[in-house]
Amino acid sequence: MLFQQIINGLTVGGVYALIALGYTMVYGILELINFAHGEIYMLGAYLGIILFGFFTSVGLTSHSLALSFALTIALSVLFCSAYGFTVERIAYKPLRNAPRLSPLISAIGVSIFLQNYVMLTQGATDKVFPDLLGSAGFDLLGARITYLQVLIIGVSFLLMLALHLYVTKTRMGKAMRAVAQDKVMASLVGINVDSVISVTFIIGSGLAAVAGIMVAMYYGLVNYFIGYIAGIKAFTAAVLGGIGSIPGAMFGGIFLGLIESLGASYISSEYKDAYAFAVLIVILLIRPAGIFGKSTEEKV
Amino acid sequence: MHLLEVRGLTKHFGGVKALEEVDFRVEENSIVSVIGPNGAGKTTLFNCLTGLTRPTKGRIHLEGADITGSSPHRAVRLGIARTFQNIRLFREMTVLENVLVSQHLRIRSGLFGVLFRNRNFLRDEKEAVERGLEYLALVGLEGAADVTSFNLPYGDQRRLEIARALAAEPTLLLLDEPTAGMNPHETSEIMEIIWKLQKLGKTIVLIEHDMRLVMGISESIIVLNHGVKIAEGPPEAIRKDSLVIEAYLGKGTLA
């Protein structure tokens, strides 16, 4: 029972972590809460259904399931990255030097726009993601683990590892950390700050797209407002871990997934969505900067 | 050959004339100081040169090419690097990382290279680290490479700023009050470093308040007051210039 709940929690938590990374990376660099990020995740899920449906209709799926699945993910990531990039250029970049509230309101506007855009073009009813792996799986230590769960946990952790290496080891990763610490100074050592910001949005949106597809597969249903609650939860995860901190978002996401799943089975599943926020309140009372966050003192 | 040529440089902030028709030239491989009372426009001048502020009027030429209004990251690529009066290190990075960030333009390490550690990646990485350590050695910080930069003592943070600017491999190095807050011993160490940089072929323009340093090191001095260049020349001439004395001490003190 406990092991089963841990596996369930890791599955959901991995997805939360992937979305939370997008929030935390953008916040780290722009100090902006990108409220439209949940919508990118929702777009990822829709694109997953649309693209997979397309590959099925042209016969690719019956030919090679793995290929059509891989293409679905790759193209959905590509499209969502393009959405993320465009949103930044249109809605945030012109407000780079505006008061902090302006881009925040712009983000809420983008979020409302994208929800309605999907509702109008795809309809307000639930869309169904084809059940690919079914409930196939194996038993381990008294728990039933589906292959889909293995896939979701595996992909989440691999992506997190890749992102960690990218940020700590590569040239662009160093540039991102430099921009997060001091944008002006970063530009004065030759870093193109605008392109670093674009890359941040592209990576964050790509991760959200993968999360969207995996959730669509896990729950089987998608609608135009799933981005809202997922966005709020992932944002909570990012704050829990310490907003702006990449390891914090990874930890926060997984922690949140585990809390939800354990709470739902040991306390009551009725309040599943409330546990996350209860934990958030407790953590913020004890450590206002989040678990991995550093409390910064305002300079006088 | 003039490395830098500034013509009619003007910057107004609303009604405030931070710079007004400033002209000067900087010879290649020379050391030039910009002095003037507080609010004279010295830092605004540096901001215009590095692309942080767009001048209202006037042109800036580097090695004969017009670079007026370039973005900061382009100015670095063209060969201008600077330090700040109030230290602006990447506080959470190590000393070596601060210098490596500056070599950003020359290192090509993508995720592919990191994951598979191919030969190009390892070679680039090794070269970058070696060069980074050389810059650190130049300012006497080779022993502190792995220290997180905000843990460095104040004087060492100033040296690291210089090393980081150097790592961008500029032809023109702008130092904004490199000895601010330093004791005389530390100041003379910075002086030694500046001479070393000159020997390496760098051209150096510095803003400085420490007159012993300015008079001791500069080949030429530019004096700004209220945004206007009031004097320019070798230290001996500036020392005797009545306008300069007036700007610093006020009228009538020379009775």
Tab-separated table of N, CA, C and O in Angstrom, chain A residues 182-248:
chain	number	residue	atom	x	y	z
A	182	ASP	N	22.681	38.730	-12.529
A	182	ASP	CA	22.866	40.155	-12.826
A	182	ASP	C	22.816	40.361	-14.342
A	182	ASP	O	23.781	40.116	-15.049
A	183	LYS	N	21.656	40.821	-14.810
A	183	LYS	CA	21.452	40.953	-16.263
A	183	LYS	C	22.417	41.944	-16.907
A	183	LYS	O	22.972	41.680	-17.958
A	184	VAL	N	22.608	43.090	-16.257
A	184	VAL	CA	23.467	44.121	-16.846
A	184	VAL	C	24.901	43.607	-16.956
A	184	VAL	O	25.542	43.703	-17.993
A	185	MET	N	25.368	43.016	-15.859
A	185	MET	CA	26.742	42.514	-15.864
A	185	MET	C	26.892	41.401	-16.894
A	185	MET	O	27.915	41.304	-17.574
A	186	ALA	N	25.870	40.561	-17.012
A	186	ALA	CA	25.936	39.479	-17.993
A	186	ALA	C	26.125	40.050	-19.396
A	186	ALA	O	26.936	39.557	-20.182
A	187	SER	N	25.385	41.124	-19.708
A	187	SER	CA	25.531	41.701	-21.044
A	187	SER	C	26.928	42.284	-21.222
A	187	SER	O	27.475	42.276	-22.310
A	188	LEU	N	27.529	42.722	-20.107
A	188	LEU	CA	28.865	43.325	-20.197
A	188	LEU	C	29.988	42.302	-20.252
A	188	LEU	O	31.141	42.668	-20.403
A	189	VAL	N	29.686	41.032	-20.088
A	189	VAL	CA	30.716	40.042	-20.373
A	189	VAL	C	30.409	39.362	-21.711
A	189	VAL	O	30.960	38.330	-22.038
A	190	GLY	N	29.516	39.960	-22.484
A	190	GLY	CA	29.303	39.494	-23.851
A	190	GLY	C	28.130	38.554	-24.056
A	190	GLY	O	27.997	37.944	-25.109
A	191	ILE	N	27.277	38.426	-23.029
A	191	ILE	CA	26.141	37.522	-23.177
A	191	ILE	C	24.951	38.282	-23.778
A	191	ILE	O	24.626	39.374	-23.325
A	192	ASN	N	24.336	37.699	-24.791
A	192	ASN	CA	23.144	38.302	-25.382
A	192	ASN	C	21.944	37.946	-24.492
A	192	ASN	O	21.406	36.841	-24.572
A	193	VAL	N	21.561	38.876	-23.638
A	193	VAL	CA	20.555	38.591	-22.614
A	193	VAL	C	19.216	38.197	-23.244
A	193	VAL	O	18.554	37.265	-22.786
A	194	ASP	N	18.830	38.870	-24.325
A	194	ASP	CA	17.554	38.551	-24.974
A	194	ASP	C	17.514	37.104	-25.449
A	194	ASP	O	16.499	36.430	-25.313
A	195	SER	N	18.619	36.628	-26.025
A	195	SER	CA	18.555	35.257	-26.524
A	195	SER	C	18.589	34.254	-25.371
A	195	SER	O	17.980	33.191	-25.463
A	196	VAL	N	19.253	34.604	-24.259
A	196	VAL	CA	19.225	33.709	-23.100
A	196	VAL	C	17.792	33.608	-22.564
A	196	VAL	O	17.315	32.521	-22.226
A	197	ILE	N	17.091	34.745	-22.521
A	197	ILE	CA	15.708	34.730	-22.048
A	197	ILE	C	14.844	33.871	-22.981
A	197	ILE	O	14.043	33.051	-22.534
A	198	SER	N	15.052	34.021	-24.279
A	198	SER	CA	14.295	33.198	-25.229
A	198	SER	C	14.560	31.718	-25.009
A	198	SER	O	13.631	30.912	-24.989
A	199	VAL	N	15.831	31.356	-24.827
A	199	VAL	CA	16.168	29.946	-24.610
A	199	VAL	C	15.485	29.424	-23.349
A	199	VAL	O	14.979	28.300	-23.317
A	200	THR	N	15.425	30.266	-22.320
A	200	THR	CA	14.767	29.867	-21.077
A	200	THR	C	13.298	29.522	-21.330
A	200	THR	O	12.797	28.494	-20.862
A	201	PHE	N	12.626	30.375	-22.087
A	201	PHE	CA	11.217	30.117	-22.401
A	201	PHE	C	11.072	28.870	-23.270
A	201	PHE	O	10.138	28.087	-23.109
A	202	ILE	N	11.987	28.694	-24.220
A	202	ILE	CA	11.917	27.538	-25.115
A	202	ILE	C	12.073	26.242	-24.322
A	202	ILE	O	11.293	25.299	-24.468
A	203	ILE	N	13.062	26.204	-23.428
A	203	ILE	CA	13.299	24.982	-22.648
A	203	ILE	C	12.125	24.721	-21.705
A	203	ILE	O	11.593	23.611	-21.637
A	204	GLY	N	11.682	25.762	-20.993
A	204	GLY	CA	10.574	25.604	-20.056
A	204	GLY	C	9.324	25.099	-20.763
A	204	GLY	O	8.640	24.199	-20.270
A	205	SER	N	9.040	25.651	-21.947
A	205	SER	CA	7.841	25.249	-22.686
A	205	SER	C	7.965	23.821	-23.199
A	205	SER	O	6.993	23.072	-23.196
A	206	GLY	N	9.155	23.454	-23.617
A	206	GLY	CA	9.384	22.081	-24.086
A	206	GLY	C	9.119	21.082	-22.973
A	206	GLY	O	8.453	20.057	-23.181
A	207	LEU	N	9.611	21.391	-21.775
A	207	LEU	CA	9.387	20.494	-20.633
A	207	LEU	C	7.892	20.408	-20.315
A	207	LEU	O	7.372	19.330	-20.028
A	208	ALA	N	7.196	21.551	-20.389
A	208	ALA	CA	5.755	21.556	-20.116
A	208	ALA	C	5.007	20.707	-21.141
A	208	ALA	O	4.043	20.013	-20.812
A	209	ALA	N	5.466	20.748	-22.404
A	209	ALA	CA	4.812	19.950	-23.449
A	209	ALA	C	4.914	18.467	-23.133
A	209	ALA	O	3.928	17.725	-23.229
A	210	VAL	N	6.111	18.023	-22.741
A	210	VAL	CA	6.289	16.610	-22.394
A	210	VAL	C	5.373	16.257	-21.229
A	210	VAL	O	4.686	15.223	-21.236
A	211	ALA	N	5.341	17.137	-20.212
A	211	ALA	CA	4.467	16.900	-19.058
A	211	ALA	C	3.016	16.783	-19.514
A	211	ALA	O	2.284	15.886	-19.075
A	212	GLY	N	2.589	17.673	-20.427
A	212	GLY	CA	1.209	17.663	-20.909
A	212	GLY	C	0.847	16.343	-21.570
A	212	GLY	O	-0.199	15.751	-21.278
A	213	ILE	N	1.705	15.864	-22.449
A	213	ILE	CA	1.415	14.603	-23.134
A	213	ILE	C	1.342	13.447	-22.146
A	213	ILE	O	0.440	12.602	-22.206
A	214	MET	N	2.292	13.437	-21.201
A	214	MET	CA	2.313	12.309	-20.265
A	214	MET	C	1.075	12.293	-19.376
A	214	MET	O	0.522	11.231	-19.094
A	215	VAL	N	0.622	13.466	-18.968
A	215	VAL	CA	-0.587	13.523	-18.143
A	215	VAL	C	-1.810	13.112	-18.966
A	215	VAL	O	-2.678	12.381	-18.488
A	216	ALA	N	-1.842	13.562	-20.232
A	216	ALA	CA	-2.959	13.179	-21.095
A	216	ALA	C	-3.035	11.661	-21.216
A	216	ALA	O	-4.110	11.068	-21.204
A	217	MET	N	-1.852	11.032	-21.320
A	217	MET	CA	-1.836	9.575	-21.413
A	217	MET	C	-2.263	8.939	-20.094
A	217	MET	O	-2.953	7.922	-20.060
A	218	TYR	N	-1.826	9.530	-18.989
A	218	TYR	CA	-2.061	8.943	-17.672
A	218	TYR	C	-3.535	9.002	-17.301
A	218	TYR	O	-4.116	8.022	-16.845
A	219	TYR	N	-4.162	10.173	-17.505
A	219	TYR	CA	-5.565	10.323	-17.137
A	219	TYR	C	-6.503	10.053	-18.301
A	219	TYR	O	-7.694	9.847	-18.110
A	220	GLY	N	-5.987	10.106	-19.532
A	220	GLY	CA	-6.799	9.785	-20.704
A	220	GLY	C	-7.673	10.911	-21.197
A	220	GLY	O	-8.186	10.860	-22.306
A	221	LEU	N	-7.861	11.958	-20.368
A	221	LEU	CA	-8.761	13.044	-20.754
A	221	LEU	C	-8.037	14.389	-20.748
A	221	LEU	O	-7.153	14.624	-19.931
A	222	VAL	N	-8.447	15.234	-21.672
A	222	VAL	CA	-7.858	16.569	-21.754
A	222	VAL	C	-8.970	17.566	-22.017
A	222	VAL	O	-9.884	17.284	-22.795
A	223	ASN	N	-8.929	18.723	-21.346
A	223	ASN	CA	-9.810	19.815	-21.753
A	223	ASN	C	-9.078	21.130	-21.637
A	223	ASN	O	-7.932	21.173	-21.166
A	224	TYR	N	-9.730	22.195	-22.045
A	224	TYR	CA	-9.010	23.459	-22.200
A	224	TYR	C	-8.630	24.118	-20.886
A	224	TYR	O	-7.870	25.062	-20.879
A	225	PHE	N	-9.190	23.658	-19.763
A	225	PHE	CA	-8.835	24.338	-18.514
A	225	PHE	C	-7.909	23.514	-17.605
A	225	PHE	O	-7.703	23.870	-16.464
A	226	ILE	N	-7.332	22.410	-18.125
A	226	ILE	CA	-6.435	21.631	-17.254
A	226	ILE	C	-5.177	22.422	-16.884
A	226	ILE	O	-4.509	22.119	-15.904
A	227	GLY	N	-4.839	23.422	-17.716
A	227	GLY	CA	-3.622	24.194	-17.438
A	227	GLY	C	-3.723	24.999	-16.167
A	227	GLY	O	-2.721	25.262	-15.513
A	228	TYR	N	-4.943	25.351	-15.795
A	228	TYR	CA	-5.119	26.214	-14.641
A	228	TYR	C	-4.683	25.521	-13.354
A	228	TYR	O	-3.782	25.969	-12.652
A	229	ILE	N	-5.329	24.369	-13.067
A	229	ILE	CA	-5.034	23.703	-11.798
A	229	ILE	C	-3.604	23.146	-11.801
A	229	ILE	O	-2.879	23.236	-10.811
A	230	ALA	N	-3.172	22.594	-12.957
A	230	ALA	CA	-1.804	22.064	-13.033
A	230	ALA	C	-0.802	23.202	-12.840
A	230	ALA	O	0.214	23.039	-12.164
A	231	GLY	N	-1.127	24.351	-13.428
A	231	GLY	CA	-0.240	25.502	-13.298
A	231	GLY	C	-0.127	25.953	-11.855
A	231	GLY	O	0.966	26.188	-11.340
A	232	ILE	N	-1.281	26.024	-11.168
A	232	ILE	CA	-1.274	26.446	-9.765
A	232	ILE	C	-0.478	25.460	-8.909
A	232	ILE	O	0.321	25.839	-8.064
A	233	LYS	N	-0.682	24.160	-9.183
A	233	LYS	CA	0.031	23.144	-8.394
A	233	LYS	C	1.530	23.234	-8.647
A	233	LYS	O	2.329	23.186	-7.717
A	234	ALA	N	1.900	23.358	-9.917
A	234	ALA	CA	3.324	23.405	-10.237
A	234	ALA	C	3.952	24.673	-9.665
A	234	ALA	O	5.083	24.654	-9.175
A	235	PHE	N	3.190	25.744	-9.706
A	235	PHE	CA	3.689	26.989	-9.123
A	235	PHE	C	3.916	26.808	-7.622
A	235	PHE	O	4.925	27.220	-7.059
A	236	THR	N	2.937	26.124	-6.982
A	236	THR	CA	3.086	25.803	-5.567
A	236	THR	C	4.366	24.999	-5.337
A	236	THR	O	5.124	25.264	-4.407
A	237	ALA	N	4.586	24.020	-6.212
A	237	ALA	CA	5.782	23.191	-6.081
A	237	ALA	C	7.036	24.049	-6.184
A	237	ALA	O	7.994	23.879	-5.425
A	238	ALA	N	7.024	25.003	-7.118
A	238	ALA	CA	8.188	25.862	-7.309
A	238	ALA	C	8.425	26.732	-6.078
A	238	ALA	O	9.560	26.907	-5.642
A	239	VAL	N	7.346	27.247	-5.503
A	239	VAL	CA	7.473	28.094	-4.314
A	239	VAL	C	7.937	27.256	-3.127
A	239	VAL	O	8.786	27.663	-2.338
A	240	LEU	N	7.399	26.046	-3.051
A	240	LEU	CA	7.772	25.108	-1.992
A	240	LEU	C	9.276	24.858	-2.002
A	240	LEU	O	9.944	24.894	-0.975
A	241	GLY	N	9.804	24.624	-3.170
A	241	GLY	CA	11.228	24.338	-3.281
A	241	GLY	C	12.080	25.587	-3.189
A	241	GLY	O	13.281	25.506	-2.982
A	242	GLY	N	11.472	26.740	-3.353
A	242	GLY	CA	12.235	27.994	-3.375
A	242	GLY	C	12.235	28.520	-4.789
A	242	GLY	O	13.010	28.031	-5.616
A	243	ILE	N	11.369	29.489	-5.086
A	243	ILE	CA	11.219	29.915	-6.476
A	243	ILE	C	12.512	30.528	-6.992
A	243	ILE	O	13.192	31.254	-6.286
A	244	GLY	N	12.860	30.155	-8.212
A	244	GLY	CA	14.128	30.585	-8.782
A	244	GLY	C	15.192	29.495	-8.695
A	244	GLY	O	16.186	29.539	-9.387
A	245	SER	N	14.948	28.497	-7.851
A	245	SER	CA	15.934	27.426	-7.687
A	245	SER	C	15.524	26.196	-8.503
A	245	SER	O	14.413	25.682	-8.360
A	246	ILE	N	16.422	25.726	-9.362
A	246	ILE	CA	16.106	24.571	-10.204
A	246	ILE	C	16.011	23.271	-9.400
A	246	ILE	O	15.011	22.559	-9.510
A	247	PRO	N	16.995	22.972	-8.539
A	247	PRO	CA	16.817	21.773	-7.698
A	247	PRO	C	15.575	21.903	-6.827
A	247	PRO	O	14.897	20.911	-6.555
A	248	GLY	N	15.249	23.126	-6.410
A	248	GLY	CA	14.073	23.366	-5.590
A	248	GLY	C	12.803	22.956	-6.305
A	248	GLY	O	11.932	22.311	-5.726
